[in-house]
Each structure stands twice: as structure tokens, then as C-alpha cells.
Amino acid sequence: MGKAPGLNLALAMSHGEIIVTLDADSMLDERAIEWAVWHFITFPRVGAVTGNPRVRNRSTLLAKIQTAEYSSVIGLIKRVQRLMGKVMTVSGVVAAWRRSAIIHVGLWNTVAITDDIEMTWKLETHFWDIRYEPNRICWMLGHRLSHLLIFVPPWLRATFFGLEWRHRSYYLSLSAFRQPMD
């Protein structure tokens, strides 16, 4: 089926208002859910909370590169985006979603290259707030070079082709940089 249809099915079968998604090669830190729930309770316009993925095993060269990428580049980008008032993408590795927001924007798109980026854009265009919580830690397995062929291509495709034609108005408008509704 793929990840997006699986997420839509899981949403239909679940009962809670907060939906937590996590990659199969990851595990949540013991307080990660509490850090996400705080945002949803405190701010009713929060549609998603992205977390702070960290590499657990750093034994291979690729895992060490991933550690640098997640610790410096991705974390720094998310922090700067939040200071600007707009987190542009939720990390699919670790995310929490408001059920009513997902339903409001029409569920996960089953033909999108990456489900997390597509859902973030849908939430943003419907004025849902996206949050980054650095204390919401998720531990990922560091990958070997052979895993690179399995895990990276969707991410690369989304990076190079992510500004899909149907989202052009969102990125060309100044509303993408509106202030957060705190």
C-alpha cells in the first residue's frame, strides 16, 4: 500500500485526537509524547509538532555523517524557521499530528513523493500552526552505506522536486511567512 495509505488507514482505526507517527527504525525518548502534547493543549491552532531526531548508534562513517546532519543542519533549520514564525516541514521520522487538522485538510496524499512534507504544506495552506520541539527526542538507527539506497531517495526527490507545481502559490505568497498565532 505504501506509507500514506497506511497512515490514512491507521487514522481511521485510531480514536485519539493526537496521532504520533514514527519511522520503523526509530524509537521515542521516554518524555517525547509529553513534549508534543503540551503544544496541542496550549495552542488550539497547532496542527503538527515535529521532533528532534538523533542518531543512536554512531559506529559507521555514514552514521557519523547522519549525526552531524541531524544535530546541526536539520535542528538548526527548524529552530531558525520557528524564530521566523513558520516551520516549513515536519520531519517524518518523528511527528505528532492533530486528528481534526488532518481530516480538515483531506488526509495524507497517496500520490505525493513524501507524505510528511505534503501534509505540512496542506496544513500550512489551511493556516494550521506547525511547531518544532527540540526536547521531543527520537532515537534513530544510524545507517550503513547499503541502507542509503533504501532510505534516502524519497528524501532527495522531495528536496529537488519538492516545490511541486500545485504548491507554487503557497511559496510565492507572503502568507508563508506570517507570524505565529500564539
PDB file of C-alpha atoms in Angstrom:
ATOM      1  CA  MET A   1       0.000   0.000   0.000  1.00  0.00           C
ATOM      2  CA  GLY A   2       2.695   2.499   0.890  1.00  0.00           C
ATOM      3  CA  LYS A   3       3.149   4.802   3.852  1.00  0.00           C
ATOM      4  CA  ALA A   4       0.445   7.418   3.081  1.00  0.00           C
ATOM      5  CA  PRO A   5      -2.382   4.886   2.571  1.00  0.00           C
ATOM      6  CA  GLY A   6      -1.164   3.110   5.717  1.00  0.00           C
ATOM      7  CA  LEU A   7      -1.312   6.377   7.662  1.00  0.00           C
ATOM      8  CA  ASN A   8      -4.839   7.056   6.384  1.00  0.00           C
ATOM      9  CA  LEU A   9      -5.910   3.566   7.437  1.00  0.00           C
ATOM     10  CA  ALA A  10      -4.288   3.938  10.869  1.00  0.00           C
ATOM     11  CA  LEU A  11      -6.013   7.303  11.315  1.00  0.00           C
ATOM     12  CA  ALA A  12      -9.382   5.716  10.532  1.00  0.00           C
ATOM     13  CA  MET A  13      -8.744   2.942  13.070  1.00  0.00           C
ATOM     14  CA  SER A  14      -7.440   5.183  15.869  1.00  0.00           C
ATOM     15  CA  HIS A  15      -9.540   7.067  18.399  1.00  0.00           C
ATOM     16  CA  GLY A  16      -7.304   9.795  19.848  1.00  0.00           C
ATOM     17  CA  GLU A  17      -7.056  13.445  18.831  1.00  0.00           C
ATOM     18  CA  ILE A  18      -3.239  13.323  18.775  1.00  0.00           C
ATOM     19  CA  ILE A  19      -1.679  10.935  16.268  1.00  0.00           C
ATOM     20  CA  VAL A  20       2.013  10.079  16.708  1.00  0.00           C
ATOM     21  CA  THR A  21       3.963   8.808  13.710  1.00  0.00           C
ATOM     22  CA  LEU A  22       7.439   7.347  13.896  1.00  0.00           C
ATOM     23  CA  ASP A  23       9.758   5.682  11.398  1.00  0.00           C
ATOM     24  CA  ALA A  24      10.228   1.950  11.868  1.00  0.00           C
ATOM     25  CA  ASP A  25      13.957   2.336  12.575  1.00  0.00           C
ATOM     26  CA  SER A  26      13.342   4.823  15.397  1.00  0.00           C
ATOM     27  CA  MET A  27      12.146   4.898  18.997  1.00  0.00           C
ATOM     28  CA  LEU A  28      10.798   7.717  21.125  1.00  0.00           C
ATOM     29  CA  ASP A  29      12.563   9.095  24.150  1.00  0.00           C
ATOM     30  CA  GLU A  30      10.599   8.465  27.358  1.00  0.00           C
ATOM     31  CA  ARG A  31       9.183  12.048  27.604  1.00  0.00           C
ATOM     32  CA  ALA A  32       8.751  12.736  23.884  1.00  0.00           C
ATOM     33  CA  ILE A  33       4.972  12.418  23.849  1.00  0.00           C
ATOM     34  CA  GLU A  34       4.585  14.804  26.806  1.00  0.00           C
ATOM     35  CA  TRP A  35       6.576  17.474  24.978  1.00  0.00           C
ATOM     36  CA  ALA A  36       4.291  17.198  21.927  1.00  0.00           C
ATOM     37  CA  VAL A  37       1.026  17.088  23.869  1.00  0.00           C
ATOM     38  CA  TRP A  38       1.868  20.359  25.623  1.00  0.00           C
ATOM     39  CA  HIS A  39       1.767  22.212  22.266  1.00  0.00           C
ATOM     40  CA  PHE A  40      -1.597  20.730  21.282  1.00  0.00           C
ATOM     41  CA  ILE A  41      -3.204  21.536  24.640  1.00  0.00           C
ATOM     42  CA  THR A  42      -1.757  25.030  24.933  1.00  0.00           C
ATOM     43  CA  PHE A  43      -2.314  26.194  21.344  1.00  0.00           C
ATOM     44  CA  PRO A  44      -5.530  25.038  19.612  1.00  0.00           C
ATOM     45  CA  ARG A  45      -4.289  26.028  16.117  1.00  0.00           C
ATOM     46  CA  VAL A  46      -1.301  23.651  16.273  1.00  0.00           C
ATOM     47  CA  GLY A  47      -1.763  21.029  13.565  1.00  0.00           C
ATOM     48  CA  ALA A  48       1.563  19.208  13.962  1.00  0.00           C
ATOM     49  CA  VAL A  49       4.632  19.056  16.178  1.00  0.00           C
ATOM     50  CA  THR A  50       7.890  17.830  14.737  1.00  0.00           C
ATOM     51  CA  GLY A  51      10.591  16.418  16.956  1.00  0.00           C
ATOM     52  CA  ASN A  52      14.328  16.221  17.256  1.00  0.00           C
ATOM     53  CA  PRO A  53      15.722  13.058  15.615  1.00  0.00           C
ATOM     54  CA  ARG A  54      19.102  11.896  16.874  1.00  0.00           C
ATOM     55  CA  VAL A  55      21.280   9.031  15.700  1.00  0.00           C
ATOM     56  CA  ARG A  56      21.664   6.324  18.333  1.00  0.00           C
ATOM     57  CA  ASN A  57      24.497   4.152  17.007  1.00  0.00           C
ATOM     58  CA  ARG A  58      27.375   6.132  15.588  1.00  0.00           C
ATOM     59  CA  SER A  59      29.708   3.295  14.692  1.00  0.00           C
ATOM     60  CA  THR A  60      29.855   3.698  10.905  1.00  0.00           C
ATOM     61  CA  LEU A  61      31.069   6.657   8.869  1.00  0.00           C
ATOM     62  CA  LEU A  62      27.600   7.145   7.409  1.00  0.00           C
ATOM     63  CA  ALA A  63      26.055   7.158  10.911  1.00  0.00           C
ATOM     64  CA  LYS A  64      28.555   9.836  11.968  1.00  0.00           C
ATOM     65  CA  ILE A  65      27.613  11.918   8.915  1.00  0.00           C
ATOM     66  CA  GLN A  66      23.929  11.466   9.788  1.00  0.00           C
ATOM     67  CA  THR A  67      24.660  12.603  13.343  1.00  0.00           C
ATOM     68  CA  ALA A  68      26.168  15.830  12.034  1.00  0.00           C
ATOM     69  CA  GLU A  69      23.283  16.303   9.605  1.00  0.00           C
ATOM     70  CA  TYR A  70      20.513  15.798  12.150  1.00  0.00           C
ATOM     71  CA  SER A  71      22.230  17.586  15.025  1.00  0.00           C
ATOM     72  CA  SER A  72      23.420  20.657  13.198  1.00  0.00           C
ATOM     73  CA  VAL A  73      21.694  21.150   9.877  1.00  0.00           C
ATOM     74  CA  ILE A  74      18.143  19.883  10.465  1.00  0.00           C
ATOM     75  CA  GLY A  75      17.882  21.062  14.081  1.00  0.00           C
ATOM     76  CA  LEU A  76      19.318  24.473  13.206  1.00  0.00           C
ATOM     77  CA  ILE A  77      16.979  24.889  10.227  1.00  0.00           C
ATOM     78  CA  LYS A  78      13.925  24.023  12.348  1.00  0.00           C
ATOM     79  CA  ARG A  79      14.977  26.447  15.104  1.00  0.00           C
ATOM     80  CA  VAL A  80      15.556  29.298  12.630  1.00  0.00           C
ATOM     81  CA  GLN A  81      12.262  28.611  10.858  1.00  0.00           C
ATOM     82  CA  ARG A  82      10.399  28.741  14.172  1.00  0.00           C
ATOM     83  CA  LEU A  83      12.049  32.059  15.026  1.00  0.00           C
ATOM     84  CA  MET A  84      10.869  33.353  11.631  1.00  0.00           C
ATOM     85  CA  GLY A  85       7.361  32.256  12.577  1.00  0.00           C
ATOM     86  CA  LYS A  86       6.974  29.379  10.136  1.00  0.00           C
ATOM     87  CA  VAL A  87       8.239  25.785  10.348  1.00  0.00           C
ATOM     88  CA  MET A  88       8.194  24.699   6.705  1.00  0.00           C
ATOM     89  CA  THR A  89       8.303  20.911   7.079  1.00  0.00           C
ATOM     90  CA  VAL A  90       7.589  18.272   9.667  1.00  0.00           C
ATOM     91  CA  SER A  91      10.230  15.552   9.957  1.00  0.00           C
ATOM     92  CA  GLY A  92       8.522  12.287   9.110  1.00  0.00           C
ATOM     93  CA  VAL A  93      10.959  10.466  11.371  1.00  0.00           C
ATOM     94  CA  VAL A  94       9.107  11.767  14.443  1.00  0.00           C
ATOM     95  CA  ALA A  95       5.875  13.734  14.259  1.00  0.00           C
ATOM     96  CA  ALA A  96       2.648  14.287  16.147  1.00  0.00           C
ATOM     97  CA  TRP A  97      -0.499  15.400  14.330  1.00  0.00           C
ATOM     98  CA  ARG A  98      -3.869  16.774  15.368  1.00  0.00           C
ATOM     99  CA  ARG A  99      -6.529  14.397  14.026  1.00  0.00           C
ATOM    100  CA  SER A 100      -9.047  17.173  13.293  1.00  0.00           C
ATOM    101  CA  ALA A 101      -6.385  19.093  11.328  1.00  0.00           C
ATOM    102  CA  ILE A 102      -5.551  16.048   9.184  1.00  0.00           C
ATOM    103  CA  ILE A 103      -9.227  15.467   8.474  1.00  0.00           C
ATOM    104  CA  HIS A 104      -9.726  19.191   7.767  1.00  0.00           C
ATOM    105  CA  VAL A 105      -7.062  19.181   5.026  1.00  0.00           C
ATOM    106  CA  GLY A 106      -8.177  15.917   3.419  1.00  0.00           C
ATOM    107  CA  LEU A 107      -5.899  13.185   4.870  1.00  0.00           C
ATOM    108  CA  TRP A 108      -2.477  12.140   3.584  1.00  0.00           C
ATOM    109  CA  ASN A 109      -1.954  12.383  -0.167  1.00  0.00           C
ATOM    110  CA  THR A 110      -1.337   8.876  -1.553  1.00  0.00           C
ATOM    111  CA  VAL A 111       0.495  10.060  -4.683  1.00  0.00           C
ATOM    112  CA  ALA A 112       2.891  12.579  -3.102  1.00  0.00           C
ATOM    113  CA  ILE A 113       6.613  11.843  -3.091  1.00  0.00           C
ATOM    114  CA  THR A 114       6.911  12.387   0.670  1.00  0.00           C
ATOM    115  CA  ASP A 115       3.911  12.221   2.975  1.00  0.00           C
ATOM    116  CA  ASP A 116       5.378  14.434   5.727  1.00  0.00           C
ATOM    117  CA  ILE A 117       6.256  17.390   3.502  1.00  0.00           C
ATOM    118  CA  GLU A 118       2.976  17.182   1.605  1.00  0.00           C
ATOM    119  CA  MET A 119       0.930  17.098   4.817  1.00  0.00           C
ATOM    120  CA  THR A 120       2.897  20.027   6.250  1.00  0.00           C
ATOM    121  CA  TRP A 121       2.142  22.116   3.173  1.00  0.00           C
ATOM    122  CA  LYS A 122      -1.536  21.184   3.316  1.00  0.00           C
ATOM    123  CA  LEU A 123      -1.720  22.197   6.983  1.00  0.00           C
ATOM    124  CA  GLU A 124       0.138  25.452   6.342  1.00  0.00           C
ATOM    125  CA  THR A 125      -2.133  26.443   3.459  1.00  0.00           C
ATOM    126  CA  HIS A 126      -5.126  25.938   5.773  1.00  0.00           C
ATOM    127  CA  PHE A 127      -3.460  28.125   8.453  1.00  0.00           C
ATOM    128  CA  TRP A 128      -2.652  25.384  10.944  1.00  0.00           C
ATOM    129  CA  ASP A 129       0.446  26.117  13.012  1.00  0.00           C
ATOM    130  CA  ILE A 130       3.439  23.760  12.816  1.00  0.00           C
ATOM    131  CA  ARG A 131       5.758  23.535  15.801  1.00  0.00           C
ATOM    132  CA  TYR A 132       9.279  22.254  16.376  1.00  0.00           C
ATOM    133  CA  GLU A 133      10.005  20.876  19.834  1.00  0.00           C
ATOM    134  CA  PRO A 134      13.756  20.271  20.398  1.00  0.00           C
ATOM    135  CA  ASN A 135      13.055  18.345  23.628  1.00  0.00           C
ATOM    136  CA  ARG A 136      10.911  15.823  21.729  1.00  0.00           C
ATOM    137  CA  ILE A 137      13.759  13.410  21.056  1.00  0.00           C
ATOM    138  CA  CYS A 138      13.576  10.372  18.813  1.00  0.00           C
ATOM    139  CA  TRP A 139      16.473   7.928  18.574  1.00  0.00           C
ATOM    140  CA  MET A 140      17.213   6.638  15.055  1.00  0.00           C
ATOM    141  CA  LEU A 141      19.477   3.852  13.948  1.00  0.00           C
ATOM    142  CA  GLY A 142      22.498   5.097  12.032  1.00  0.00           C
ATOM    143  CA  HIS A 143      22.511   3.595   8.558  1.00  0.00           C
ATOM    144  CA  ARG A 144      25.130   1.731   6.642  1.00  0.00           C
ATOM    145  CA  LEU A 145      26.033   2.662   3.077  1.00  0.00           C
ATOM    146  CA  SER A 146      23.828  -0.179   1.773  1.00  0.00           C
ATOM    147  CA  HIS A 147      20.818   1.404   3.537  1.00  0.00           C
ATOM    148  CA  LEU A 148      21.418   4.658   1.695  1.00  0.00           C
ATOM    149  CA  LEU A 149      19.783   3.282  -1.440  1.00  0.00           C
ATOM    150  CA  ILE A 150      16.652   2.329   0.514  1.00  0.00           C
ATOM    151  CA  PHE A 151      16.083   5.369   2.771  1.00  0.00           C
ATOM    152  CA  VAL A 152      17.474   8.428   1.001  1.00  0.00           C
ATOM    153  CA  PRO A 153      15.904   8.537  -2.497  1.00  0.00           C
ATOM    154  CA  PRO A 154      12.422   9.752  -1.372  1.00  0.00           C
ATOM    155  CA  TRP A 155      14.067  12.458   0.712  1.00  0.00           C
ATOM    156  CA  LEU A 156      16.294  13.504  -2.197  1.00  0.00           C
ATOM    157  CA  ARG A 157      13.369  13.531  -4.616  1.00  0.00           C
ATOM    158  CA  ALA A 158      11.402  15.717  -2.234  1.00  0.00           C
ATOM    159  CA  THR A 159      14.352  18.074  -1.829  1.00  0.00           C
ATOM    160  CA  PHE A 160      14.948  18.535  -5.542  1.00  0.00           C
ATOM    161  CA  PHE A 161      11.355  18.325  -6.746  1.00  0.00           C
ATOM    162  CA  GLY A 162       9.535  19.318  -3.550  1.00  0.00           C
ATOM    163  CA  LEU A 163       8.350  22.642  -4.854  1.00  0.00           C
ATOM    164  CA  GLU A 164       5.701  20.925  -6.885  1.00  0.00           C
ATOM    165  CA  TRP A 165       3.644  22.983  -9.290  1.00  0.00           C
ATOM    166  CA  ARG A 166       0.485  22.714  -7.200  1.00  0.00           C
ATOM    167  CA  HIS A 167       2.224  24.405  -4.256  1.00  0.00           C
ATOM    168  CA  ARG A 168       3.621  27.367  -6.188  1.00  0.00           C
ATOM    169  CA  SER A 169       1.107  29.874  -4.828  1.00  0.00           C
ATOM    170  CA  TYR A 170       1.980  28.989  -1.238  1.00  0.00           C
ATOM    171  CA  TYR A 171       5.689  29.652  -1.644  1.00  0.00           C
ATOM    172  CA  LEU A 172       5.184  32.728  -3.784  1.00  0.00           C
ATOM    173  CA  SER A 173       2.837  34.379  -1.319  1.00  0.00           C
ATOM    174  CA  LEU A 174       3.891  36.379   1.683  1.00  0.00           C
ATOM    175  CA  SER A 175       1.411  34.452   3.812  1.00  0.00           C
ATOM    176  CA  ALA A 176       4.015  31.722   4.090  1.00  0.00           C
ATOM    177  CA  PHE A 177       5.900  33.996   6.462  1.00  0.00           C
ATOM    178  CA  ARG A 178       3.013  35.139   8.659  1.00  0.00           C
ATOM    179  CA  GLN A 179       3.595  35.461  12.373  1.00  0.00           C
ATOM    180  CA  PRO A 180       2.672  32.505  14.620  1.00  0.00           C
ATOM    181  CA  MET A 181      -0.723  32.673  16.317  1.00  0.00           C
ATOM    182  CA  ASP A 182       0.453  32.323  19.942  1.00  0.00           C
TER     183      ASP A 182
END
